PDB file of C-alpha atoms in Angstrom:
ATOM      1  CA  SER A  11      98.698  98.493 130.343  1.00 27.00           C
ATOM      2  CA  THR A  12     100.801  95.651 129.152  1.00 30.00           C
ATOM      3  CA  TYR A  13      98.695  92.262 128.372  1.00 32.00           C
ATOM      4  CA  HIS A  14     100.520  89.504 130.143  1.00 34.00           C
ATOM      5  CA  ILE A  15      98.195  86.617 129.137  1.00 36.00           C
ATOM      6  CA  TYR A  16      98.670  83.063 129.412  1.00 39.00           C
ATOM      7  CA  GLU A  17      97.317  80.604 127.544  1.00 38.00           C
ATOM      8  CA  CYS A  18      96.283  76.735 128.825  1.00 37.00           C
ATOM      9  CA  LYS A  19      95.050  74.098 126.186  1.00 34.00           C
ATOM     10  CA  THR A  20      93.441  71.541 128.806  1.00 31.00           C
ATOM     11  CA  ILE A  21      92.479  71.220 132.400  1.00 30.00           C
ATOM     12  CA  ILE A  22      95.105  72.236 135.061  1.00 34.00           C
ATOM     13  CA  ASN A  23      95.134  68.799 136.705  1.00 34.00           C
ATOM     14  CA  ASP A  24      97.668  66.591 138.368  1.00 36.00           C
ATOM     15  CA  CYS A  25      99.635  69.628 139.881  1.00 36.00           C
ATOM     16  CA  ASN A  26     102.886  69.015 141.940  1.00 38.00           C
ATOM     17  CA  PHE A  27     103.261  72.753 143.109  1.00 34.00           C
ATOM     18  CA  THR A  28     107.119  71.828 144.737  1.00 37.00           C
ATOM     19  CA  ASP A  29     108.516  70.849 141.479  1.00 37.00           C
ATOM     20  CA  ASN A  30     110.046  73.576 139.192  1.00 33.00           C
ATOM     21  CA  LYS A  31     109.362  76.247 141.573  1.00 32.00           C
ATOM     22  CA  TYR A  32     106.142  77.566 140.122  1.00 32.00           C
ATOM     23  CA  ALA A  33     104.389  74.316 139.143  1.00 33.00           C
ATOM     24  CA  LYS A  34     104.070  70.833 137.297  1.00 31.00           C
ATOM     25  CA  CYS A  35     101.079  71.792 135.923  1.00 33.00           C
ATOM     26  CA  ASN A  36      99.739  70.309 132.529  1.00 32.00           C
ATOM     27  CA  HIS A  37      99.747  72.029 129.034  1.00 34.00           C
ATOM     28  CA  ILE A  38     100.246  75.967 130.125  1.00 35.00           C
ATOM     29  CA  GLU A  39     101.238  78.058 127.187  1.00 38.00           C
ATOM     30  CA  ARG A  40     102.236  81.610 127.171  1.00 36.00           C
ATOM     31  CA  LEU A  41     100.598  84.110 125.118  1.00 37.00           C
ATOM     32  CA  LYS A  42     101.375  87.959 124.543  1.00 37.00           C
ATOM     33  CA  PRO A  43     100.009  89.821 121.383  1.00 30.00           C
ATOM     34  CA  ASP A  44     103.504  89.982 120.256  1.00 30.00           C
ATOM     35  CA  CYS A  45     104.761  86.679 121.794  1.00 31.00           C
ATOM     36  CA  LEU A  46     103.461  83.050 121.757  1.00 32.00           C
ATOM     37  CA  LEU A  47     105.263  79.777 123.317  1.00 35.00           C
ATOM     38  CA  ILE A  48     103.521  76.648 122.316  1.00 35.00           C
ATOM     39  CA  CYS A  49     104.219  73.827 124.473  1.00 38.00           C
ATOM     40  CA  GLU A  50     104.469  70.614 122.712  1.00 40.00           C
ATOM     41  CA  ASP A  51     104.219  68.116 125.535  1.00 41.00           C
ATOM     42  CA  GLU A  52     104.519  68.309 129.522  1.00 41.00           C
ATOM     43  CA  ASP A  53     108.225  68.174 129.568  1.00 51.00           C
ATOM     44  CA  ASP A  54     108.470  71.194 127.364  1.00 49.00           C
ATOM     45  CA  MET A  55     105.426  72.859 129.178  1.00 42.00           C
ATOM     46  CA  ARG A  56     107.563  72.841 132.627  1.00 51.00           C
ATOM     47  CA  LEU A  57     110.651  73.804 130.880  1.00 60.00           C
ATOM     48  CA  LYS A  58     108.975  76.883 129.533  1.00 56.00           C
ATOM     49  CA  ILE A  59     106.713  77.652 132.803  1.00 54.00           C
ATOM     50  CA  ALA A  60     110.100  77.334 134.649  1.00 63.00           C
ATOM     51  CA  LYS A  61     111.778  80.113 132.240  1.00 70.00           C
ATOM     52  CA  LEU A  62     108.850  82.399 132.981  1.00 67.00           C
ATOM     53  CA  VAL A  63     109.699  82.212 136.573  1.00 74.00           C
ATOM     54  CA  ASN A  64     113.304  82.354 136.065  1.00 83.00           C
ATOM     55  CA  ASP A  65     113.293  85.473 133.749  1.00 82.00           C
ATOM     56  CA  GLY A  66     110.722  87.454 136.350  1.00 81.00           C
ATOM     57  CA  VAL A  67     107.624  87.447 133.924  1.00 76.00           C
ATOM     58  CA  ILE A  68     106.180  85.185 136.772  1.00 77.00           C
ATOM     59  CA  GLU A  69     107.407  85.680 140.176  1.00 82.00           C
ATOM     60  CA  PHE A  70     107.217  82.637 142.531  1.00 81.00           C
ATOM     61  CA  GLY A  71     104.013  82.814 144.631  1.00 81.00           C
ATOM     62  CA  GLU A  72     102.788  85.761 142.447  1.00 83.00           C
ATOM     63  CA  LYS A  73      98.984  85.726 142.347  1.00 85.00           C
ATOM     64  CA  ILE A  74      97.229  85.542 138.937  1.00 80.00           C
ATOM     65  CA  ASP A  75      93.601  85.527 137.648  1.00 85.00           C
ATOM     66  CA  ILE A  76      92.660  82.427 135.284  1.00 83.00           C
ATOM     67  CA  ILE A  77      90.007  83.103 132.519  1.00 86.00           C
ATOM     68  CA  VAL A  78      88.046  79.808 131.618  1.00 86.00           C
ATOM     69  CA  PRO A  79      85.655  79.554 128.434  1.00 90.00           C
ATOM     70  CA  SER A  80      83.244  77.175 129.816  1.00 91.00           C
ATOM     71  CA  GLY A  81      79.936  75.592 129.235  1.00 91.00           C
ATOM     72  CA  ASN A  82      79.941  72.476 131.123  1.00 92.00           C
ATOM     73  CA  PHE A  83      82.194  74.016 134.048  1.00 92.00           C
ATOM     74  CA  GLY A  84      84.915  71.234 133.510  1.00 87.00           C
ATOM     75  CA  ASN A  85      88.108  73.456 132.756  1.00 83.00           C
ATOM     76  CA  ALA A  86      86.778  75.924 135.438  1.00 89.00           C
ATOM     77  CA  LEU A  87      86.708  72.932 137.832  1.00 90.00           C
ATOM     78  CA  GLY A  88      90.121  71.919 137.234  1.00 84.00           C
ATOM     79  CA  GLY A  89      91.184  75.534 137.851  1.00 84.00           C
ATOM     80  CA  TYR A  90      89.288  75.503 141.044  1.00 90.00           C
ATOM     81  CA  TYR A  91      90.935  72.419 142.279  1.00 88.00           C
ATOM     82  CA  ALA A  92      94.222  73.809 141.280  1.00 81.00           C
ATOM     83  CA  LYS A  93      93.646  76.600 143.288  1.00 86.00           C
ATOM     84  CA  LYS A  94      93.091  74.517 146.418  1.00 89.00           C
ATOM     85  CA  ALA A  95      96.013  72.589 145.536  1.00 82.00           C
ATOM     86  CA  GLY A  96      98.048  75.625 146.226  1.00 81.00           C
ATOM     87  CA  LEU A  97      98.296  77.464 142.390  1.00 78.00           C
ATOM     88  CA  PRO A  98      98.192  81.105 143.747  1.00 81.00           C
ATOM     89  CA  VAL A  99      95.136  82.078 141.642  1.00 85.00           C
ATOM     90  CA  GLU A 100      92.866  85.323 142.694  1.00 93.00           C
ATOM     91  CA  LYS A 101      90.103  84.626 140.759  1.00 94.00           C
ATOM     92  CA  LEU A 102      88.783  82.221 138.245  1.00 93.00           C
ATOM     93  CA  LEU A 103      86.866  84.004 135.777  1.00 94.00           C
ATOM     94  CA  VAL A 104      84.335  82.183 133.730  1.00 96.00           C
ATOM     95  CA  ALA A 105      83.656  83.404 130.455  1.00 96.00           C
ATOM     96  CA  SER A 106      80.498  82.257 128.485  1.00 96.00           C
ATOM     97  CA  ASN A 107      78.598  82.696 125.208  1.00 96.00           C
ATOM     98  CA  ILE A 108      74.999  84.052 125.189  1.00 97.00           C
ATOM     99  CA  ASN A 109      73.793  80.806 127.064  1.00 96.00           C
ATOM    100  CA  ASN A 110      75.082  82.275 130.022  1.00 96.00           C
ATOM    101  CA  ILE A 111      73.396  80.467 132.674  1.00 97.00           C
ATOM    102  CA  LEU A 112      76.658  80.312 134.498  1.00 97.00           C
ATOM    103  CA  THR A 113      77.013  83.995 134.497  1.00 97.00           C
ATOM    104  CA  ASP A 114      73.715  84.070 136.459  1.00 97.00           C
ATOM    105  CA  LEU A 115      74.583  81.737 138.600  1.00 98.00           C
ATOM    106  CA  ILE A 116      78.141  83.340 139.611  1.00 98.00           C
ATOM    107  CA  ASN A 117      76.741  86.852 139.616  1.00 97.00           C
ATOM    108  CA  ARG A 118      73.374  86.288 140.978  1.00 97.00           C
ATOM    109  CA  GLY A 119      73.187  82.897 142.582  1.00 98.00           C
ATOM    110  CA  GLU A 120      70.498  81.838 140.205  1.00 98.00           C
ATOM    111  CA  TYR A 121      70.586  78.737 138.032  1.00 98.00           C
ATOM    112  CA  ASP A 122      67.520  79.049 135.930  1.00 97.00           C
ATOM    113  CA  MET A 123      66.963  76.589 133.028  1.00 96.00           C
ATOM    114  CA  ALA A 124      63.118  76.479 132.988  1.00 96.00           C
ATOM    115  CA  SER A 125      63.069  80.280 131.603  1.00 94.00           C
ATOM    116  CA  ARG A 126      65.496  79.826 128.965  1.00 94.00           C
ATOM    117  CA  GLU A 127      66.205  77.644 125.758  1.00 96.00           C
ATOM    118  CA  LEU A 128      69.455  77.030 124.300  1.00 96.00           C
ATOM    119  CA  ILE A 129      70.851  79.031 121.626  1.00 96.00           C
ATOM    120  CA  LYS A 130      73.221  77.808 118.916  1.00 96.00           C
ATOM    121  CA  THR A 131      76.401  80.067 118.556  1.00 96.00           C
ATOM    122  CA  ASP A 132      79.703  80.441 117.013  1.00 95.00           C
ATOM    123  CA  SER A 133      81.224  78.284 120.069  1.00 94.00           C
ATOM    124  CA  PRO A 134      78.956  75.090 120.384  1.00 94.00           C
ATOM    125  CA  ALA A 135      81.181  73.585 123.052  1.00 92.00           C
ATOM    126  CA  MET A 136      79.639  76.345 125.212  1.00 94.00           C
ATOM    127  CA  ASP A 137      76.136  75.525 124.065  1.00 95.00           C
ATOM    128  CA  ILE A 138      75.170  74.012 127.481  1.00 95.00           C
ATOM    129  CA  LEU A 139      72.513  75.087 129.933  1.00 95.00           C
ATOM    130  CA  LYS A 140      72.963  72.079 132.454  1.00 94.00           C
ATOM    131  CA  SER A 141      76.519  71.945 133.224  1.00 93.00           C
ATOM    132  CA  SER A 142      77.155  69.082 135.328  1.00 89.00           C
ATOM    133  CA  ASN A 143      80.556  69.634 137.085  1.00 94.00           C
ATOM    134  CA  VAL A 144      78.742  72.802 138.823  1.00 96.00           C
ATOM    135  CA  GLU A 145      77.807  70.212 141.356  1.00 95.00           C
ATOM    136  CA  ARG A 146      81.112  69.363 141.975  1.00 96.00           C
ATOM    137  CA  VAL A 147      81.834  72.705 143.329  1.00 97.00           C
ATOM    138  CA  LEU A 148      78.650  73.015 145.514  1.00 97.00           C
ATOM    139  CA  PHE A 149      79.743  69.599 147.078  1.00 97.00           C
ATOM    140  CA  ASP A 150      82.880  70.813 147.784  1.00 97.00           C
ATOM    141  CA  LYS A 151      81.553  74.282 149.286  1.00 97.00           C
ATOM    142  CA  PHE A 152      78.425  73.044 150.569  1.00 97.00           C
ATOM    143  CA  GLY A 153      78.492  69.472 151.298  1.00 96.00           C
ATOM    144  CA  GLY A 154      76.452  66.563 150.170  1.00 96.00           C
ATOM    145  CA  GLU A 155      72.858  67.101 151.748  1.00 97.00           C
ATOM    146  CA  ARG A 156      72.784  70.748 150.289  1.00 98.00           C
ATOM    147  CA  THR A 157      74.018  69.914 146.905  1.00 97.00           C
ATOM    148  CA  LYS A 158      71.221  66.991 147.229  1.00 97.00           C
ATOM    149  CA  GLU A 159      68.674  69.874 147.702  1.00 97.00           C
ATOM    150  CA  LEU A 160      70.035  72.080 144.848  1.00 97.00           C
ATOM    151  CA  MET A 161      70.139  69.381 142.428  1.00 96.00           C
ATOM    152  CA  ASP A 162      66.786  67.849 143.507  1.00 97.00           C
ATOM    153  CA  SER A 163      65.198  71.578 142.672  1.00 97.00           C
ATOM    154  CA  LEU A 164      66.991  71.615 139.579  1.00 97.00           C
ATOM    155  CA  ASN A 165      65.423  68.243 138.241  1.00 96.00           C
ATOM    156  CA  GLU A 166      62.251  69.082 139.574  1.00 97.00           C
ATOM    157  CA  SER A 167      61.736  72.645 138.534  1.00 97.00           C
ATOM    158  CA  GLY A 168      64.615  73.407 136.226  1.00 96.00           C
ATOM    159  CA  LYS A 169      65.885  75.820 138.645  1.00 97.00           C
ATOM    160  CA  TYR A 170      67.343  76.321 141.859  1.00 98.00           C
ATOM    161  CA  THR A 171      68.808  79.664 143.876  1.00 98.00           C
ATOM    162  CA  LEU A 172      71.739  80.197 146.361  1.00 98.00           C
ATOM    163  CA  ILE A 173      71.251  81.824 149.652  1.00 98.00           C
ATOM    164  CA  ALA A 174      73.495  85.081 150.491  1.00 98.00           C
ATOM    165  CA  ASP A 175      75.999  83.390 152.140  1.00 98.00           C
ATOM    166  CA  GLU A 176      76.647  80.731 149.579  1.00 98.00           C
ATOM    167  CA  LEU A 177      76.560  83.211 146.840  1.00 98.00           C
ATOM    168  CA  ALA A 178      79.597  85.130 148.627  1.00 98.00           C
ATOM    169  CA  SER A 179      81.425  81.946 149.046  1.00 98.00           C
ATOM    170  CA  ILE A 180      81.037  81.032 145.099  1.00 98.00           C
ATOM    171  CA  GLN A 181      82.159  84.598 144.494  1.00 98.00           C
ATOM    172  CA  GLU A 182      85.313  84.376 146.732  1.00 97.00           C
ATOM    173  CA  ASP A 183      86.659  82.118 143.933  1.00 97.00           C
ATOM    174  CA  PHE A 184      84.524  82.910 140.766  1.00 97.00           C
ATOM    175  CA  VAL A 185      83.937  85.968 138.416  1.00 97.00           C
ATOM    176  CA  ALA A 186      81.695  85.762 135.695  1.00 97.00           C
ATOM    177  CA  THR A 187      80.607  87.311 132.129  1.00 97.00           C
ATOM    178  CA  TYR A 188      79.681  86.429 128.623  1.00 97.00           C
ATOM    179  CA  ALA A 189      80.160  87.300 125.061  1.00 97.00           C
ATOM    180  CA  THR A 190      77.830  87.310 122.143  1.00 97.00           C
ATOM    181  CA  ASP A 191      79.013  86.023 118.670  1.00 96.00           C
ATOM    182  CA  LYS A 192      79.587  89.660 117.493  1.00 96.00           C
ATOM    183  CA  GLU A 193      81.938  90.515 120.354  1.00 96.00           C
ATOM    184  CA  CYS A 194      83.810  87.662 119.670  1.00 95.00           C
ATOM    185  CA  GLU A 195      84.386  88.364 115.942  1.00 95.00           C
ATOM    186  CA  VAL A 196      85.643  91.624 116.982  1.00 95.00           C
ATOM    187  CA  TYR A 197      88.355  90.073 119.697  1.00 93.00           C
ATOM    188  CA  ILE A 198      89.405  87.541 116.937  1.00 94.00           C
ATOM    189  CA  ALA A 199      89.723  90.606 114.259  1.00 94.00           C
ATOM    190  CA  LYS A 200      91.517  92.893 116.990  1.00 92.00           C
ATOM    191  CA  TYR A 201      94.305  89.980 117.980  1.00 89.00           C
ATOM    192  CA  ALA A 202      94.686  88.706 114.464  1.00 90.00           C
ATOM    193  CA  LYS A 203      95.958  91.896 113.366  1.00 90.00           C
ATOM    194  CA  GLN A 204      98.818  91.595 116.137  1.00 85.00           C
ATOM    195  CA  GLY A 205      99.613  88.023 114.601  1.00 85.00           C
ATOM    196  CA  TYR A 206      97.384  85.756 116.687  1.00 84.00           C
ATOM    197  CA  LEU A 207      94.377  83.816 115.941  1.00 88.00           C
ATOM    198  CA  PHE A 208      92.439  82.075 118.098  1.00 89.00           C
ATOM    199  CA  ASP A 209      88.863  80.341 118.205  1.00 91.00           C
ATOM    200  CA  PRO A 210      85.631  81.754 119.257  1.00 94.00           C
ATOM    201  CA  HIS A 211      85.500  79.762 122.713  1.00 93.00           C
ATOM    202  CA  THR A 212      88.683  81.759 123.296  1.00 90.00           C
ATOM    203  CA  ALA A 213      87.615  84.984 122.264  1.00 93.00           C
ATOM    204  CA  THR A 214      84.736  84.953 124.843  1.00 94.00           C
ATOM    205  CA  CYS A 215      87.858  85.311 127.296  1.00 90.00           C
ATOM    206  CA  LEU A 216      89.180  88.722 126.225  1.00 90.00           C
ATOM    207  CA  LYS A 217      85.809  89.907 126.892  1.00 92.00           C
ATOM    208  CA  ALA A 218      86.023  88.435 130.285  1.00 93.00           C
ATOM    209  CA  TYR A 219      90.023  89.899 130.542  1.00 90.00           C
ATOM    210  CA  GLU A 220      88.971  93.508 129.436  1.00 89.00           C
ATOM    211  CA  GLU A 221      85.967  93.799 131.653  1.00 91.00           C
ATOM    212  CA  CYS A 222      86.546  91.289 134.794  1.00 91.00           C
ATOM    213  CA  ALA A 223      90.465  91.085 135.384  1.00 86.00           C
ATOM    214  CA  THR A 224      92.174  92.206 138.552  1.00 84.00           C
ATOM    215  CA  GLU A 225      93.892  95.053 137.011  1.00 81.00           C
ATOM    216  CA  GLU A 226      97.252  94.811 138.743  1.00 83.00           C
ATOM    217  CA  LEU A 227      97.670  90.766 138.271  1.00 83.00           C
ATOM    218  CA  LYS A 228      98.824  89.127 135.238  1.00 79.00           C
ATOM    219  CA  THR A 229      96.090  86.982 133.662  1.00 79.00           C
ATOM    220  CA  VAL A 230      96.163  83.102 132.416  1.00 75.00           C
ATOM    221  CA  VAL A 231      93.606  82.134 129.789  1.00 78.00           C
ATOM    222  CA  TYR A 232      92.408  78.562 128.959  1.00 75.00           C
ATOM    223  CA  SER A 233      92.469  78.296 125.372  1.00 77.00           C
ATOM    224  CA  THR A 234      90.213  74.809 125.146  1.00 75.00           C
ATOM    225  CA  ALA A 235      89.674  74.587 121.167  1.00 80.00           C
ATOM    226  CA  GLU A 236      92.237  74.968 118.023  1.00 83.00           C
ATOM    227  CA  TRP A 237      90.824  77.806 115.660  1.00 87.00           C
ATOM    228  CA  THR A 238      91.254  75.767 112.494  1.00 88.00           C
ATOM    229  CA  LYS A 239      88.383  73.604 113.823  1.00 91.00           C
ATOM    230  CA  PHE A 240      86.497  76.966 113.556  1.00 91.00           C
ATOM    231  CA  SER A 241      87.781  78.465 110.243  1.00 90.00           C
ATOM    232  CA  THR A 242      84.682  79.591 108.748  1.00 91.00           C
ATOM    233  CA  THR A 243      83.856  81.721 111.957  1.00 91.00           C
ATOM    234  CA  VAL A 244      87.560  82.959 112.108  1.00 92.00           C
ATOM    235  CA  ALA A 245      87.450  83.843 108.331  1.00 92.00           C
ATOM    236  CA  LYS A 246      84.311  85.992 108.992  1.00 92.00           C
ATOM    237  CA  ALA A 247      85.393  87.818 111.813  1.00 93.00           C
ATOM    238  CA  LEU A 248      88.625  88.357 109.465  1.00 91.00           C
ATOM    239  CA  GLY A 249      86.063  89.609 106.803  1.00 87.00           C
ATOM    240  CA  ALA A 250      85.860  86.967 104.438  1.00 82.00           C
ATOM    241  CA  ILE A 251      82.464  86.815 102.511  1.00 73.00           C
ATOM    242  CA  ASP A 252      80.778  83.961 100.326  1.00 67.00           C
ATOM    243  CA  ILE A 253      82.069  81.268 102.816  1.00 66.00           C
ATOM    244  CA  GLU A 254      80.278  77.972 103.376  1.00 62.00           C
ATOM    245  CA  ASN A 255      78.925  76.924 107.021  1.00 56.00           C
ATOM    246  CA  ASP A 256      81.512  74.626 109.083  1.00 47.00           C
ATOM    247  CA  THR A 257      79.985  70.993 109.018  1.00 47.00           C
TER     248      THR A 257
END
């Protein structure tokens, strides 16, 4: 099927869903394998989002999936708030690296720091085990008392477990998977052949797109890092040898 992927460089926040039809929503960009629209600022972004709606790429009120590369859950939280504010989102897909504690939480209801150690990866912004922004979603869904119970358990034992109803509530909004460094290299190389380079954090989102996206919906990807900051990893994915490590 034709990819319709949209790239967002920063958290979706400060949204007004009555202006310009679809959204006044910060820094959304469009990405297809053969087309990239870069937004220079908020005004430019609003014009391009309006154009996507006017061109019929996105219909007014049409539901979409959003994919977020996440370690500390901040951008995922922003997407969650945007959905609550009215953005027509079906699911928020949380993409992690091998430090996939968020995958375990969303898929199984288990947040367990005690049984794992942090692994250094090529996507270091997601090398996180204690995701502080998860607490805010728990508070919004389950209230202060239950959130305190879960956080006390995390602080005391390094883990907590959601009950079945709580997990079902999380899964109403979130889906999750993860990608290894090797898988990310494959996605970087694949899309480079189509003329687009992205960083290893964004690469995890392409795994989520193929594995978890709702087939009939268009998909938005938060691209949260500039690929040149990870040029060594990108170069390696493209087949370069004898390159020095990033510093």
